[in-house]
Short mmCIF file of C-alpha atoms and ligand atoms in Angstrom, two decimals:
data_model
loop_
_atom_site.label_atom_id
_atom_site.label_comp_id
_atom_site.label_asym_id
_atom_site.label_seq_id
_atom_site.Cartn_x
_atom_site.Cartn_y
_atom_site.Cartn_z
CA UNK A 693 0.00 0.00 0.00
CA UNK A 694 1.52 3.29 -1.07
CA UNK A 695 -0.83 5.52 0.90
CA UNK A 696 -3.47 5.27 3.63
CA UNK A 697 -6.83 6.50 2.28
CA UNK A 698 -8.92 6.29 5.47
CA UNK A 699 -9.68 10.03 5.65
CA UNK A 700 -10.82 10.18 2.01
CA UNK A 701 -12.91 7.01 2.36
CA UNK A 702 -14.64 8.22 5.52
CA UNK A 703 -15.64 11.47 3.82
CA UNK A 704 -16.80 9.63 0.70
CA UNK A 705 -19.10 7.38 2.77
CA UNK A 706 -21.48 10.32 3.17
CA UNK A 707 -22.10 10.37 -0.60
CA UNK A 708 -23.38 6.78 -0.67
CA UNK A 709 -27.11 6.33 -1.25
CA UNK A 710 -28.23 3.30 0.75
CA UNK A 711 -31.74 4.04 2.02
CA UNK A 712 -32.82 0.37 1.90
CA UNK A 713 -29.91 -1.44 3.55
CA UNK A 714 -28.46 1.46 5.56
CA UNK A 715 -25.06 0.02 4.56
CA UNK A 716 -22.90 2.76 3.06
CA UNK A 717 -19.82 1.72 1.10
CA UNK A 718 -17.00 3.87 -0.27
CA UNK A 719 -14.30 2.65 -2.63
CA UNK A 720 -11.20 4.15 -4.18
CA UNK A 721 -9.50 2.60 -7.19
CA UNK A 722 -5.80 3.36 -7.72
CA UNK A 723 -4.23 2.73 -11.12
CA UNK A 724 -0.65 1.92 -12.06
CA UNK A 725 -0.02 5.50 -13.17
CA UNK A 726 -1.33 6.90 -9.89
CA UNK A 727 -4.81 7.99 -10.89
CA UNK A 728 -7.49 7.76 -8.20
CA UNK A 729 -11.18 7.10 -8.91
CA UNK A 730 -14.01 7.26 -6.36
CA UNK A 731 -17.14 5.15 -6.06
CA UNK A 732 -20.04 4.74 -3.64
CA UNK A 733 -22.93 2.32 -3.59
CA UNK A 734 -26.14 3.70 -5.08
CA UNK A 735 -29.22 1.70 -4.15
CA UNK A 736 -32.36 1.54 -6.24
CA UNK A 737 -36.01 1.02 -5.33
CA UNK A 738 -35.80 -1.82 -7.88
CA UNK A 739 -33.24 -3.56 -5.68
CA UNK A 740 -31.14 -5.48 -8.27
CA UNK A 741 -30.33 -2.28 -10.14
CA UNK A 742 -28.22 -1.16 -7.17
CA UNK A 743 -24.56 -0.56 -8.01
CA UNK A 744 -21.77 -1.44 -5.56
CA UNK A 745 -19.13 1.13 -4.63
CA UNK A 746 -16.26 -0.89 -6.12
CA UNK A 747 -17.87 -1.34 -9.53
CA UNK A 748 -19.04 2.27 -9.53
CA UNK A 749 -15.41 3.39 -9.02
CA UNK A 750 -14.16 1.07 -11.78
CA UNK A 751 -16.87 2.18 -14.20
CA UNK A 752 -15.97 5.80 -13.50
CA UNK A 753 -12.31 4.96 -14.13
CA UNK A 754 -13.16 3.40 -17.51
CA UNK A 755 -15.35 6.38 -18.37
CA UNK A 756 -12.41 8.68 -17.59
CA UNK A 757 -10.10 6.69 -19.88
CA UNK A 758 -8.58 3.93 -17.74
CA UNK A 759 -7.56 0.94 -19.86
CA UNK A 760 -8.17 -2.70 -19.02
CA UNK A 761 -5.53 -4.10 -16.68
CA UNK A 762 -4.60 -0.78 -15.04
CA UNK A 763 -6.29 -1.27 -11.63
CA UNK A 764 -3.62 -1.83 -8.98
CA UNK A 765 -5.33 -1.17 -5.64
CA UNK A 766 -8.91 -1.05 -4.36
CA UNK A 767 -9.54 0.58 -0.95
CA UNK A 768 -12.87 -0.04 0.79
CA UNK A 769 -14.64 1.31 3.88
CA UNK A 770 -18.24 0.59 4.92
CA UNK A 771 -20.60 1.87 7.61
CA UNK A 772 -23.58 -0.15 8.74
CA UNK A 773 -27.06 1.03 9.71
CA UNK A 774 -25.93 1.40 13.35
CA UNK A 775 -23.28 3.87 12.03
CA UNK A 776 -20.39 1.58 12.94
CA UNK A 777 -17.46 1.49 10.54
CA UNK A 778 -17.18 -2.00 9.10
CA UNK A 779 -14.39 -3.85 7.32
CA UNK A 780 -16.13 -5.01 4.12
CA UNK A 781 -14.88 -7.39 1.47
CA UNK A 782 -16.03 -6.95 -2.14
CA UNK A 783 -18.99 -9.04 -3.28
CA UNK A 784 -18.52 -11.81 -5.82
CA UNK A 785 -19.55 -9.64 -8.77
CA UNK A 786 -17.07 -6.92 -7.80
CA UNK A 787 -14.29 -9.51 -7.37
CA UNK A 788 -14.90 -10.62 -10.96
CA UNK A 789 -14.68 -7.05 -12.29
CA UNK A 790 -11.58 -6.25 -10.18
CA UNK A 791 -9.89 -9.41 -11.51
CA UNK A 792 -10.64 -8.46 -15.13
CA UNK A 793 -9.74 -4.79 -14.81
CA UNK A 794 -6.46 -5.47 -13.00
CA UNK A 795 -5.21 -8.32 -15.17
CA UNK A 796 -5.75 -10.43 -12.04
CA UNK A 797 -3.10 -8.39 -10.21
CA UNK A 798 -4.76 -6.03 -7.71
CA UNK A 799 -4.63 -5.77 -3.94
CA UNK A 800 -7.84 -5.05 -2.02
CA UNK A 801 -7.56 -3.07 1.24
CA UNK A 802 -10.51 -3.25 3.64
CA UNK A 803 -10.50 -0.64 6.39
CA UNK A 804 -12.25 -0.63 9.77
CA UNK A 805 -10.29 2.42 10.97
CA UNK A 806 -7.16 4.33 10.02
CA UNK A 807 -5.04 1.54 11.46
CA UNK A 808 -7.13 -1.64 11.14
CA UNK A 809 -6.65 -2.55 7.49
CA UNK A 810 -6.90 -6.03 6.04
CA UNK A 811 -5.31 -6.70 2.68
CA UNK A 812 -5.83 -9.50 0.20
CA UNK A 813 -4.72 -10.05 -3.36
CA UNK A 814 -7.50 -10.48 -5.88
CA UNK A 815 -6.25 -14.02 -6.55
CA UNK A 816 -6.84 -14.83 -2.86
CA UNK A 817 -10.35 -13.36 -3.04
CA UNK A 818 -11.21 -14.97 -6.39
CA UNK A 819 -9.08 -18.03 -7.12
CA UNK A 820 -9.25 -19.60 -10.59
CA UNK A 821 -10.80 -16.45 -12.04
CA UNK A 822 -12.55 -16.54 -15.41
CA UNK A 823 -10.76 -13.79 -17.29
CA UNK A 824 -12.27 -14.36 -20.70
CA UNK A 825 -9.26 -15.82 -22.54
CA UNK A 826 -11.46 -18.73 -23.60
CA UNK A 827 -14.08 -16.52 -25.26
N1 THU B 2400 -22.16 -3.26 -1.35
C1 THU B 2400 -21.13 -2.60 -1.96
O1 THU B 2400 -21.25 -1.43 -2.35
N2 THU B 2400 -19.97 -3.26 -2.10
C2 THU B 2400 -19.75 -4.54 -1.69
O2 THU B 2400 -18.73 -5.12 -2.01
C3 THU B 2400 -20.74 -5.19 -0.84
C4 THU B 2400 -22.11 -4.63 -0.93
C5 THU B 2400 -23.43 -2.53 -1.16
C6 THU B 2400 -24.54 -3.00 -2.03
C7 THU B 2400 -25.75 -2.60 -1.22
O3 THU B 2400 -26.08 -1.25 -1.50
C8 THU B 2400 -25.26 -2.67 0.23
O4 THU B 2400 -23.86 -2.69 0.17
C9 THU B 2400 -25.75 -3.90 0.97
O5 THU B 2400 -25.48 -5.06 0.27
#
């Protein structure tokens, strides 16, 4: 980890829209050339159309010109309905997208505070990833 992003993540949590679950998530995506992209979860009244914070950040990165394979780090902080900061791991769908957009070479940092940070490689979180080479 090149930098601790707790302060930025905590501020970003307030932008999440999670009226149904009360579970706010903030994510920052860091690319190989040092660009930083933000994402929050945005829930929908039609529940499945909700977007997770991690995928929102990656989609923003692609929109801004990030190329496939450039994701290097994903930093995540969540806050539950009781307003407690929670160490959250990315959901299965987000693991798939992180694997594809990092060339299966990203590290995911899950924060509970400025000092309690768990880190896992994407290959730990999603072993034997389907990366599309067979398509
Ligand atoms: N959520 C994320 O934003 N990222 C994850 O990796 C886990 C789940 C969101 C989706 C939904 O708005 C809320 O957390 C509860 O599942």
